[in-house]
Structure formats: C-alpha cells, structure tokens
PDB file of C-alpha atoms in Angstrom:
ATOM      1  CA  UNK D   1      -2.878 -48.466  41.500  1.00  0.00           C
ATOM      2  CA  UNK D   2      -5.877 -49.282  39.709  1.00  0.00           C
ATOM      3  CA  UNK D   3      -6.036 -48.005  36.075  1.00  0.00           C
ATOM      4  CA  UNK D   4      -7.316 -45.242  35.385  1.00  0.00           C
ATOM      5  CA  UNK D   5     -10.303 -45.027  33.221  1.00  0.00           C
ATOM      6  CA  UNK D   6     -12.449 -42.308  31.867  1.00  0.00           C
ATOM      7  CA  UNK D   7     -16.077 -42.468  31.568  1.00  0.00           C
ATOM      8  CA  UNK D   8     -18.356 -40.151  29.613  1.00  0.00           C
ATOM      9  CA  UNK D   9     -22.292 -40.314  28.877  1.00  0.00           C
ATOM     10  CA  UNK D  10     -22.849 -38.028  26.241  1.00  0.00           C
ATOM     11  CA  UNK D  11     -26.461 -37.551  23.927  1.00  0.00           C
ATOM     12  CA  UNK D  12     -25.885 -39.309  20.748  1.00  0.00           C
ATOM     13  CA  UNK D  13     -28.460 -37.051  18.715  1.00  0.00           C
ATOM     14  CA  UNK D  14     -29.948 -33.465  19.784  1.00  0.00           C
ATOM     15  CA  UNK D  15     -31.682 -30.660  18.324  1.00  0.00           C
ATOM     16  CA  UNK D  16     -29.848 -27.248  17.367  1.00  0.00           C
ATOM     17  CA  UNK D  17     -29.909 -25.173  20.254  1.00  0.00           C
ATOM     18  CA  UNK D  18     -30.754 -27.933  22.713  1.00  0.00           C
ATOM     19  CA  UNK D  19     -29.098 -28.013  26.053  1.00  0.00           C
ATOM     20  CA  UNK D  20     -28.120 -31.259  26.852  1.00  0.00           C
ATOM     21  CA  UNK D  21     -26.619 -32.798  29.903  1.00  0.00           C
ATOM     22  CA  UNK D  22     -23.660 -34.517  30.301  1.00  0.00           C
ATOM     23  CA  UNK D  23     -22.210 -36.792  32.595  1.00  0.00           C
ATOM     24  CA  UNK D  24     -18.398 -37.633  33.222  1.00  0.00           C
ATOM     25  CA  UNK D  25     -16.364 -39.731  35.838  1.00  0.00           C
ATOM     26  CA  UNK D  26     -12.804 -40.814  36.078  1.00  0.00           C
ATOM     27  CA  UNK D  27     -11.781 -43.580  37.654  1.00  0.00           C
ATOM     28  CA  UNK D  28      -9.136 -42.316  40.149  1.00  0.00           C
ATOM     29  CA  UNK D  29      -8.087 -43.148  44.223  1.00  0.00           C
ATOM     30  CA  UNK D  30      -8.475 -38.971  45.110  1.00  0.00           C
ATOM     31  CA  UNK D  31      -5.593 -39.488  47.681  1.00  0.00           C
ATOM     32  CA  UNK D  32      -6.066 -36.513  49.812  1.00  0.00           C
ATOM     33  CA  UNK D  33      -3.174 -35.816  51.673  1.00  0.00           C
ATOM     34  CA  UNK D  34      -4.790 -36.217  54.894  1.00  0.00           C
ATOM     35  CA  UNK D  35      -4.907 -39.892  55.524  1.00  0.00           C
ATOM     36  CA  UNK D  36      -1.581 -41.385  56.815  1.00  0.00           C
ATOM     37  CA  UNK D  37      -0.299 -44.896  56.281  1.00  0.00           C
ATOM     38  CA  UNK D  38      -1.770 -47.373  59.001  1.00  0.00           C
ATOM     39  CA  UNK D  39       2.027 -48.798  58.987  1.00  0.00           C
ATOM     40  CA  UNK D  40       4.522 -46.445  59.371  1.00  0.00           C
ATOM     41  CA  UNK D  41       2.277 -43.097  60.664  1.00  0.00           C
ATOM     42  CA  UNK D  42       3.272 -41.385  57.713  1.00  0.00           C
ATOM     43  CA  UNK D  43       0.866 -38.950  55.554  1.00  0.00           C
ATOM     44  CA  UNK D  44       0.128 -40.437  52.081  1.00  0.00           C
ATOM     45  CA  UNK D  45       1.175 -37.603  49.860  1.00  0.00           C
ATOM     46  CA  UNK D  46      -1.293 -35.975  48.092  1.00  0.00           C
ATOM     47  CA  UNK D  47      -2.443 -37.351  44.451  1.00  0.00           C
ATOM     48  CA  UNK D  48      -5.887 -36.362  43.042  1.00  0.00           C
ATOM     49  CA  UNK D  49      -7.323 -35.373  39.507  1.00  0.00           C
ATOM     50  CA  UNK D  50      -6.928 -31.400  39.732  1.00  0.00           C
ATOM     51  CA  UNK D  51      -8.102 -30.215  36.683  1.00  0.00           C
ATOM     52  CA  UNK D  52     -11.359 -30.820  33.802  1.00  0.00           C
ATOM     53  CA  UNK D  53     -12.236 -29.351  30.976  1.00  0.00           C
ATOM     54  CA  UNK D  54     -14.714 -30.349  28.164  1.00  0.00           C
ATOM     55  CA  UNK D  55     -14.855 -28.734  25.022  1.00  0.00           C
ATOM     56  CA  UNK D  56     -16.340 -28.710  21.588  1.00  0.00           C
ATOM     57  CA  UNK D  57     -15.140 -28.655  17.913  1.00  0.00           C
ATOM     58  CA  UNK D  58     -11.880 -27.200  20.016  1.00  0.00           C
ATOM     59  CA  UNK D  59     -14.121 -24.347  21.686  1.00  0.00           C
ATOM     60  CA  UNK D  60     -13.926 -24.614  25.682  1.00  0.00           C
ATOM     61  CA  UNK D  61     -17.263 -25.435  27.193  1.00  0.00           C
ATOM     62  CA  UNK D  62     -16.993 -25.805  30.532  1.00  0.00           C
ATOM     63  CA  UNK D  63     -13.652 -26.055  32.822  1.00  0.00           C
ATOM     64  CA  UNK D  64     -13.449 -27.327  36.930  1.00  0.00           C
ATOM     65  CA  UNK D  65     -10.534 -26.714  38.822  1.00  0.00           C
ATOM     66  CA  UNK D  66     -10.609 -29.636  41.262  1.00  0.00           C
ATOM     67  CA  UNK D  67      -9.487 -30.066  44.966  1.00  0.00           C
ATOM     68  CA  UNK D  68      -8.960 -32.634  47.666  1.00  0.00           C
ATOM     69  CA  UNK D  69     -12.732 -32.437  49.038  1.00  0.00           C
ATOM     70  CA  UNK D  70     -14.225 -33.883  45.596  1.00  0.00           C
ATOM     71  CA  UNK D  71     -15.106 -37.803  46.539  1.00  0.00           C
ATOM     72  CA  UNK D  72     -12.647 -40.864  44.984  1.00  0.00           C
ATOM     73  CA  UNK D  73     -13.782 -41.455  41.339  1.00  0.00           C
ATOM     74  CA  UNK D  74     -14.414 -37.753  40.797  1.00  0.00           C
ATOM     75  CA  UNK D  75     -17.816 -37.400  39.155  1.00  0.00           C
ATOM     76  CA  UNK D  76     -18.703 -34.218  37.109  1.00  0.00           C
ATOM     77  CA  UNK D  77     -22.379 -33.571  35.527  1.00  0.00           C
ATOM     78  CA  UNK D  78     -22.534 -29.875  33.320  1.00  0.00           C
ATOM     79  CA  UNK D  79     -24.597 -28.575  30.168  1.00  0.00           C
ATOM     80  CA  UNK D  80     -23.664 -28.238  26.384  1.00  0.00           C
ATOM     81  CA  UNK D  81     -25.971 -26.078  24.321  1.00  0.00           C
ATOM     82  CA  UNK D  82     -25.762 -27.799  21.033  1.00  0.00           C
ATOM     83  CA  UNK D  83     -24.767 -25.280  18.135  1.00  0.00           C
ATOM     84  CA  UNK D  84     -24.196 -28.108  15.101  1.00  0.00           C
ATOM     85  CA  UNK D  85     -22.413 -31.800  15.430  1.00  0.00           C
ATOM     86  CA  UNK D  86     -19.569 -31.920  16.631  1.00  0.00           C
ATOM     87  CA  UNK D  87     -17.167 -33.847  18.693  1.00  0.00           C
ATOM     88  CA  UNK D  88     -17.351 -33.261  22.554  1.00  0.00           C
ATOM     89  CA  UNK D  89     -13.546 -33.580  23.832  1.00  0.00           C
ATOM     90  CA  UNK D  90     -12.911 -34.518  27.695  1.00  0.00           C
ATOM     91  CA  UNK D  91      -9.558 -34.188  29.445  1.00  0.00           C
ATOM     92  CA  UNK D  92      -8.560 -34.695  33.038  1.00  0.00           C
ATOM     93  CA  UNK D  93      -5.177 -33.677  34.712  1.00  0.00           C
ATOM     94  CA  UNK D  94      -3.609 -35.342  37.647  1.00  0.00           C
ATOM     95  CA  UNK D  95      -1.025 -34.228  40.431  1.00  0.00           C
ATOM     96  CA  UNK D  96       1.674 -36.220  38.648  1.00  0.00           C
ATOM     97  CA  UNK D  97       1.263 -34.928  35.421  1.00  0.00           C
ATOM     98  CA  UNK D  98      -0.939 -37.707  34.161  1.00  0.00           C
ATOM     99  CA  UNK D  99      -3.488 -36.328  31.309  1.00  0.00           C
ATOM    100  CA  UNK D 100      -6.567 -38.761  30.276  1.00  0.00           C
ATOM    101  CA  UNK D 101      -8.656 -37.580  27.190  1.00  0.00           C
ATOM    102  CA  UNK D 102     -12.266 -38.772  26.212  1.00  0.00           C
ATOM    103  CA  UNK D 103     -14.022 -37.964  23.171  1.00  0.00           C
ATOM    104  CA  UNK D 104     -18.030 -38.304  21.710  1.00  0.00           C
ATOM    105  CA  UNK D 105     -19.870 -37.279  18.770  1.00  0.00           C
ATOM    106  CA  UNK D 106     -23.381 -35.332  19.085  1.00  0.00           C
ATOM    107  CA  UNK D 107     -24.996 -35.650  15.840  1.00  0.00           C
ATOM    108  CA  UNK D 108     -27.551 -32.749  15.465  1.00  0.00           C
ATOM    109  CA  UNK D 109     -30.780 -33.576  13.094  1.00  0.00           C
TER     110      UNK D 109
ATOM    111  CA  UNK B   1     -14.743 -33.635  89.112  1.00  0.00           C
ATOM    112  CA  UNK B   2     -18.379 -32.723  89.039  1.00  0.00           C
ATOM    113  CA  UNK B   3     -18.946 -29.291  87.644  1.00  0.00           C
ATOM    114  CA  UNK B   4     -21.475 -26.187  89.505  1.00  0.00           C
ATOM    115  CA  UNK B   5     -23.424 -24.882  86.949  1.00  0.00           C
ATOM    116  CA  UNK B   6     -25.236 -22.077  88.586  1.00  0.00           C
ATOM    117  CA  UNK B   7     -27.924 -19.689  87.026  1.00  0.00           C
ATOM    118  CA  UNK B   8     -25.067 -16.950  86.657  1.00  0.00           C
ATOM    119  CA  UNK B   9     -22.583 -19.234  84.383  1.00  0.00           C
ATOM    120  CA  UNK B  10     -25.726 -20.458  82.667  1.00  0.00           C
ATOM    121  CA  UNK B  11     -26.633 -17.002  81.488  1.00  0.00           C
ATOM    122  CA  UNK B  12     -22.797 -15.934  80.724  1.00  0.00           C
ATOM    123  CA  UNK B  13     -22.439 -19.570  78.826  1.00  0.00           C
ATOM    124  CA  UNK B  14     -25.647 -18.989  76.611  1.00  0.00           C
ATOM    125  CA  UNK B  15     -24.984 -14.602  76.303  1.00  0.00           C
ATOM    126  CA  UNK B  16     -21.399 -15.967  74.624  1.00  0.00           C
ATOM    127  CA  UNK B  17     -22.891 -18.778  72.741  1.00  0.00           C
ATOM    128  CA  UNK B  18     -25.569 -16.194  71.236  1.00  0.00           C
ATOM    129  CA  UNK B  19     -22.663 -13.832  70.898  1.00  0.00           C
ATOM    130  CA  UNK B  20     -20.425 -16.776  69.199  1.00  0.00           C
ATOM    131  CA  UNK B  21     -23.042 -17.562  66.920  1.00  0.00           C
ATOM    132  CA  UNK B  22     -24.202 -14.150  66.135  1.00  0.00           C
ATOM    133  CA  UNK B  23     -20.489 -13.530  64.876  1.00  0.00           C
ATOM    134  CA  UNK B  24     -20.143 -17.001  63.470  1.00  0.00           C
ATOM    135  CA  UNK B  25     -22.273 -16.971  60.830  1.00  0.00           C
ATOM    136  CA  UNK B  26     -21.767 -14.680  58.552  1.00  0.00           C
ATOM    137  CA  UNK B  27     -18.024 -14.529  59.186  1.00  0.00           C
ATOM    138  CA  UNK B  28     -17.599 -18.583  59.452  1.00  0.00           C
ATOM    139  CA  UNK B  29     -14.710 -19.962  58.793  1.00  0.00           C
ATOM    140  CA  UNK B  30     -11.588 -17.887  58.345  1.00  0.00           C
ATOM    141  CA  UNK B  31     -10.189 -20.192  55.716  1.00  0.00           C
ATOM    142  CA  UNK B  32     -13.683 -20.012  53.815  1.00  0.00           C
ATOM    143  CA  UNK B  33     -13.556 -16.261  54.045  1.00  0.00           C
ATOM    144  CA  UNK B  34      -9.932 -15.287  52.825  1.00  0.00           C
ATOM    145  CA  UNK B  35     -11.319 -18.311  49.745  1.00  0.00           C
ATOM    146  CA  UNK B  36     -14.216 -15.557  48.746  1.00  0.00           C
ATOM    147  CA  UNK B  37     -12.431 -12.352  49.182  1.00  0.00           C
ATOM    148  CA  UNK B  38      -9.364 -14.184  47.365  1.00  0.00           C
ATOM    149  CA  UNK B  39     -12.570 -14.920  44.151  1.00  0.00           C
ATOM    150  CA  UNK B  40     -14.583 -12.044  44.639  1.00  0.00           C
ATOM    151  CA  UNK B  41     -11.822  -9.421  44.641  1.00  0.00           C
ATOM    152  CA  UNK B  42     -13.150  -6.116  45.031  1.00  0.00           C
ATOM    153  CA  UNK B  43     -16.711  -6.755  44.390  1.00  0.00           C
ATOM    154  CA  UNK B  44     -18.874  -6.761  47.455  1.00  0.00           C
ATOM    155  CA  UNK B  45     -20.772 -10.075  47.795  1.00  0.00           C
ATOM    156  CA  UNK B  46     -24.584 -10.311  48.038  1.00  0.00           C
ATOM    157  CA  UNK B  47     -26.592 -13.149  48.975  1.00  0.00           C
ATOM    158  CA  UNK B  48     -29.259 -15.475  47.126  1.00  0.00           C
ATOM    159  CA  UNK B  49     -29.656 -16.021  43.339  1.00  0.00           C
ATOM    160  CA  UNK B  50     -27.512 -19.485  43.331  1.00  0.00           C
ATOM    161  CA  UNK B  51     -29.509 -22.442  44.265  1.00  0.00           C
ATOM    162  CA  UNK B  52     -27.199 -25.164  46.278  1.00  0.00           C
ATOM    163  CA  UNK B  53     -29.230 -28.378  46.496  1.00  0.00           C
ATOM    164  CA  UNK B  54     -27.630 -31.048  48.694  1.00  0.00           C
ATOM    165  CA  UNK B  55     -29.049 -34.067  50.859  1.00  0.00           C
ATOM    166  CA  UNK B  56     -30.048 -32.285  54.213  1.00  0.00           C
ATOM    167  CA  UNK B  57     -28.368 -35.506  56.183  1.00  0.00           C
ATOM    168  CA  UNK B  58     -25.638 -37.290  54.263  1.00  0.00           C
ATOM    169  CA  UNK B  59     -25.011 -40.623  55.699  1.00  0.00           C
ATOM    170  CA  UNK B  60     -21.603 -41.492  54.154  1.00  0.00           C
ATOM    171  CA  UNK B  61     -18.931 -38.014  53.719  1.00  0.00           C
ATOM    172  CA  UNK B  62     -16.964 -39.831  51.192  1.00  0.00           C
ATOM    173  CA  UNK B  63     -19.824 -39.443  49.136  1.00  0.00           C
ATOM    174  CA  UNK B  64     -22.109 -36.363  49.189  1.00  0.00           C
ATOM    175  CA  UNK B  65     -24.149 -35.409  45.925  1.00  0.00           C
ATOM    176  CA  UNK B  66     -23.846 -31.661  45.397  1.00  0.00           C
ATOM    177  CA  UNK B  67     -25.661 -29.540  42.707  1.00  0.00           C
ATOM    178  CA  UNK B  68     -25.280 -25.496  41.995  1.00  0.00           C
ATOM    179  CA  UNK B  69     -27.285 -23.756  39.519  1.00  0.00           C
ATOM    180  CA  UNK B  70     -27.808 -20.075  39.013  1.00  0.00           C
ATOM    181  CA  UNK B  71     -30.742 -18.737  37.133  1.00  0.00           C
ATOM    182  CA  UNK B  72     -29.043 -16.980  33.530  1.00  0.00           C
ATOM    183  CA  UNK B  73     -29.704 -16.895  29.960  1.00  0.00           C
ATOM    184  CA  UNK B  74     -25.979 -17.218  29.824  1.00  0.00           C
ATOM    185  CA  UNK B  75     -26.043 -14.799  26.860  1.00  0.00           C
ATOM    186  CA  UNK B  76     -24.836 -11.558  26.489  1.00  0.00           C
ATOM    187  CA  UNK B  77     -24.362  -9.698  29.950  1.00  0.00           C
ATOM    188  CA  UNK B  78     -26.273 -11.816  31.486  1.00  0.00           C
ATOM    189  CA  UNK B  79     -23.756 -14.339  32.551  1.00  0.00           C
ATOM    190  CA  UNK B  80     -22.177 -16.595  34.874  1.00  0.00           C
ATOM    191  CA  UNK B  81     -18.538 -17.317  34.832  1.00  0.00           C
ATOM    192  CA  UNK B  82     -18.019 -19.088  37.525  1.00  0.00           C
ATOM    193  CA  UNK B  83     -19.182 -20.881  40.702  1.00  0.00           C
ATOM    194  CA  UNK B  84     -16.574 -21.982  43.634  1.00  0.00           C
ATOM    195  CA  UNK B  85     -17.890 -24.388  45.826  1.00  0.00           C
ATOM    196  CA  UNK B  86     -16.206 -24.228  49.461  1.00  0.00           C
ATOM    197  CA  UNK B  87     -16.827 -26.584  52.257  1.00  0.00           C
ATOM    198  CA  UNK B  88     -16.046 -24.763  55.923  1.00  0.00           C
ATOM    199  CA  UNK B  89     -15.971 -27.762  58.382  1.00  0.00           C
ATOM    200  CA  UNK B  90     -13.503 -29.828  56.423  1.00  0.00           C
ATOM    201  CA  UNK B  91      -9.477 -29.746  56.623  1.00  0.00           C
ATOM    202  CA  UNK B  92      -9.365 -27.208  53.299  1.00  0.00           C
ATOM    203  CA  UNK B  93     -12.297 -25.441  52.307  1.00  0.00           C
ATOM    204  CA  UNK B  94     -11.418 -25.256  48.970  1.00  0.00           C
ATOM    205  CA  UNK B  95     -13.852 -28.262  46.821  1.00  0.00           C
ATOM    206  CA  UNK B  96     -14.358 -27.240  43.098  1.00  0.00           C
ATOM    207  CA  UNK B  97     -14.584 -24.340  40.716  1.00  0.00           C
ATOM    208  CA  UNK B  98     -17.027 -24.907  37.604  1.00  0.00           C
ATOM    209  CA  UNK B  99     -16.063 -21.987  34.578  1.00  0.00           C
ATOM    210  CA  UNK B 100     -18.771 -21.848  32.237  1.00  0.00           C
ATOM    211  CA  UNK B 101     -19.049 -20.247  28.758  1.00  0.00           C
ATOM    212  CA  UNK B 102     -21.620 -19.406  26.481  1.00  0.00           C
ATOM    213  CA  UNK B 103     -22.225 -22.821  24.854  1.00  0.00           C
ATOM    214  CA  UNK B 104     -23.063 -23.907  28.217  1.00  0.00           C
ATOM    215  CA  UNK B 105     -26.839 -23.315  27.828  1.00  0.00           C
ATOM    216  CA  UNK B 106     -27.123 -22.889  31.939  1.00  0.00           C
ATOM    217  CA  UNK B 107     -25.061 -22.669  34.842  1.00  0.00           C
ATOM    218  CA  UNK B 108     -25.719 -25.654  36.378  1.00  0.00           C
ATOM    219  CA  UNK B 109     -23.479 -28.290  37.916  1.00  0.00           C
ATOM    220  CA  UNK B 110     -22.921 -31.145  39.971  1.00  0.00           C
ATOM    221  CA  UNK B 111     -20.247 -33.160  41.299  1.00  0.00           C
ATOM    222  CA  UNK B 112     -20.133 -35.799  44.761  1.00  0.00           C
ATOM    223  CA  UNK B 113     -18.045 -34.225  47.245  1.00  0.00           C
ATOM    224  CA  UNK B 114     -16.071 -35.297  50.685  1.00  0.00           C
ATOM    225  CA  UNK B 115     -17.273 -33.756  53.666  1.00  0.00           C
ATOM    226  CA  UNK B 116     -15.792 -34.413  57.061  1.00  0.00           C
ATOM    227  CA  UNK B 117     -18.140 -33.702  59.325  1.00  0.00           C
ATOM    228  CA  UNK B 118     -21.697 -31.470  59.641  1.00  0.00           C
ATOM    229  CA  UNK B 119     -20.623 -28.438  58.037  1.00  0.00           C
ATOM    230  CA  UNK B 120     -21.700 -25.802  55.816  1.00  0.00           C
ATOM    231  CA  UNK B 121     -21.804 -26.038  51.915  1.00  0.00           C
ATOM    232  CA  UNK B 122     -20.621 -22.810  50.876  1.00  0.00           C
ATOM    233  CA  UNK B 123     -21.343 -21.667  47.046  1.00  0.00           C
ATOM    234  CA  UNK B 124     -19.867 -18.337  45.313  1.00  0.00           C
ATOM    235  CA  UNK B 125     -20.643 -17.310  41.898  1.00  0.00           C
ATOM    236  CA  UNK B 126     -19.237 -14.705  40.058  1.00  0.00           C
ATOM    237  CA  UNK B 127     -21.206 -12.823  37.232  1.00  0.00           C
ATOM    238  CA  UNK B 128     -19.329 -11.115  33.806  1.00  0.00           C
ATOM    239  CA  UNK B 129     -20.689  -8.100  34.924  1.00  0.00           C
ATOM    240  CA  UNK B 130     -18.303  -8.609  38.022  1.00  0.00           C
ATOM    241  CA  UNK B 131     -21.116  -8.851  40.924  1.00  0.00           C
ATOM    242  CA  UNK B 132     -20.911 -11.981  43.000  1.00  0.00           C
ATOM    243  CA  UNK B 133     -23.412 -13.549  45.037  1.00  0.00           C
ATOM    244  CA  UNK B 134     -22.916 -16.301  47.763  1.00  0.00           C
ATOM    245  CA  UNK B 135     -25.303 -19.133  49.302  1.00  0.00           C
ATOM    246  CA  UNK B 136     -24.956 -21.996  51.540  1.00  0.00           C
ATOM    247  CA  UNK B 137     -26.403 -25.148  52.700  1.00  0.00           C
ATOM    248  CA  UNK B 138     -26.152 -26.830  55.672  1.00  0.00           C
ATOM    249  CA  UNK B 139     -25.569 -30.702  55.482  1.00  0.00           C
ATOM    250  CA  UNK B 140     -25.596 -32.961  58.605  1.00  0.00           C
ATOM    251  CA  UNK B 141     -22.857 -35.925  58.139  1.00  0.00           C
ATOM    252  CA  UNK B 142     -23.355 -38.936  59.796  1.00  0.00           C
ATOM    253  CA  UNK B 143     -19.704 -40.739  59.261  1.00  0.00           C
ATOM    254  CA  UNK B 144     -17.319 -38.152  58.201  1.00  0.00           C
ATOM    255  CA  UNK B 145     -15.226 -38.193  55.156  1.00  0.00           C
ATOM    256  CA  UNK B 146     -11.927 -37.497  55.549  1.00  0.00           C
ATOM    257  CA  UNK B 147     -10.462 -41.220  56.571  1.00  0.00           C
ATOM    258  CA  UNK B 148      -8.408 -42.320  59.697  1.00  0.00           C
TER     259      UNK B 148
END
C-alpha cells in the first residue's frame, strides 16, 4: 500500500477575527467494501479514513465523520475564525486503527 | 417477443409512473430516510436554508466536488452543528458528517465524493436550537463510481 501522507494548506498570517479557509487531503486507497478482487471473486474488505478532526491551541474546530462514498485521497476544505496564533492540529483515523496527525502555525498580526 | 402497447397500458404505465414519482420524491430512498430520522430525531425537518452546490453532470463518480454551506453567524443561538451529507442512488447513503463549532466562522464545507450513478445529493443540517432543515441536488453521472 502506498504510504500514507497527510497534506494541509493552511494561511500562514491572518487578521484577528478573520475566517480563513483551509484545505486538507490524505493520501489514502478509500477501499470501499464494494469492489471484489478480479482474481478470486472475493469482496476487498473494507478500509477507508473514517474519522477528521482539526483543532486549535487544543480547542476542536471542526470534526467529519467519514464514510465509504467520500472519493480515494479523501479531500476536506472547512473554515477557522482566527481568535490569536496558534497552532492548527489535523488528525485522521483509519479502519485499522491507523492515526496520522498534521500540524501549522497561523501567525495573527 | 414484441410487446402491444395499447392506449389503455399507456395510460395505466404513465398514471403509476406519475403515482411512483409523486411518492418518490419526497420519501426517496428508504435507506436515506431511516439516515435523517436516525439525525433529526424528533425534530420535524423543513426544507431550504442549506445551499448544496455540486456539478449538475459529473463526468467521472470517483470524483464529484461537493460543497454545503448554511447561512449563520455561528454565534450564540444562531448556530449550526452539523451537516450530514447522504447520497440515495449509491450502495450506502451514508457520505460525510461535518460538526462545526464556534471558531468555525461559517458553516461551510466541501469534500469530493463517490457517486455511483445519477442520483440525488441529499444534505441535512441540524441547528443548536434543535430545528433541522434538508436540501438536495440532483447530479447526473456519466461513469459511475463505485468500481467493477
């Protein structure tokens, strides 16, 4: 399996207050249960990224509970409202336990 | 075998498909509607306020560009806590479920999305005063999503 890699694209500077978008994807095959091995017949068990959530200074900004329907390399685009800097925190979960964390700093000023 | 279509199974065939349809829509999928009753809980759902923006024909399912936003301050009462995106034509309708807070500024999210075939993308948000609102969008799929 290829590795797999977190990407994040996060505003290095903002303004206090300022909502800023942000952009994540994970590298990741999103096996979705339904396709079966050309080979034997058999259905490729299921193994997808199930769970996001991004944070800030700790606090939890924005969560996704993630399914079988979201596309290989699951892509995620939300808002931050920028209170101070801080340190933006992303983590992903997988089906077999796998956890992948990201972090950025937003400098405001 | 060839097939008599007179005028009397035309009118039957189209009085059903009206009927079909009629009944279709609002109830669609069952799957899709035990998905909302199972978010919305008691609350009754009303329609409108989210805005679902998707490509109107999607050439490739593996890959459909989705976006939900709901108009809020996000402050106060006036909040959105979360939005469950549902797709009815594909194996599970379950897709996604974006939980916001306060420091997200807006409720307002995107994500690409699998679809398996023309179907209906179905959004449900749910407000922290408890009311819930649903709205969907139709996209036409050209090669379906869902692989051999």
């Amino acid at each position: 399996m290829a590795k797999i890699k977190p990407r994040v694209k996060v505003p290095k500077k903002a303004e206090a207050g300022e909502i800023v978008t942000i952009k994540t994807l994970i590298s990741h095959p999103m096996e979705s249960g339904q396709r079966k091995d050309k080979k034997t017949g058999e259905i490729i068990p299921q193994d997808i990224v199930n769970y996001f959530k991004a944070t800030f200074n700790g606090e939890t900004v924005f969560e996704t509970d993630i399914d079988a329907a979201v596309s290989t390399n699951p892509y995620i685009e939300f808002t931050l409202k920028v209170p101070e800097s801080g340190t933006v925190g992303f983590l992903w979960k997988t089906d077999n336990d796998g956890e992948f964390e990201a972090e950025k700093k937003i400098k405001v000023g | 075998m060839t097939m008599q279509l007179t005028r009397r199974d035309a009118l039957v065939f189209t009085v059903a498909g009206v009927a079909a349809a009629t009944v279709g829509l609002p109830a669609m999928a069952k799957g899709v509607d035990d998905a909302i009753s199972a978010f919305a809980g008691d609350a009754k759902v009303g329609s409108g306020k989210i805005t679902v923006t998707a490509p109107e024909i999607a050439e490739n399912g593996n890959s459909v560009p989705i976006e939900v936003s709901v108009e809020s301050a996000m402050e106060g009462d006036d909040m959105v806590e979360e939005i469950m995106i549902l797709a009815d034509g594909n194996p599970n309708p379950g897709v996604a479920t974006f939980k916001f807070s306060t420091l997200s500024g807006e409720a307002s999210a995107s994500t690409r999305i699998r679809l398996a075939k023309t179907q209906n993308v179905v959004a449900v948000a749910k407000m922290k005063d408890g009311s819930v609102y649903s709205a969907s969008r139709e996209v036409k799929v050209t090669i379906g999503g869902c692989g051999g």
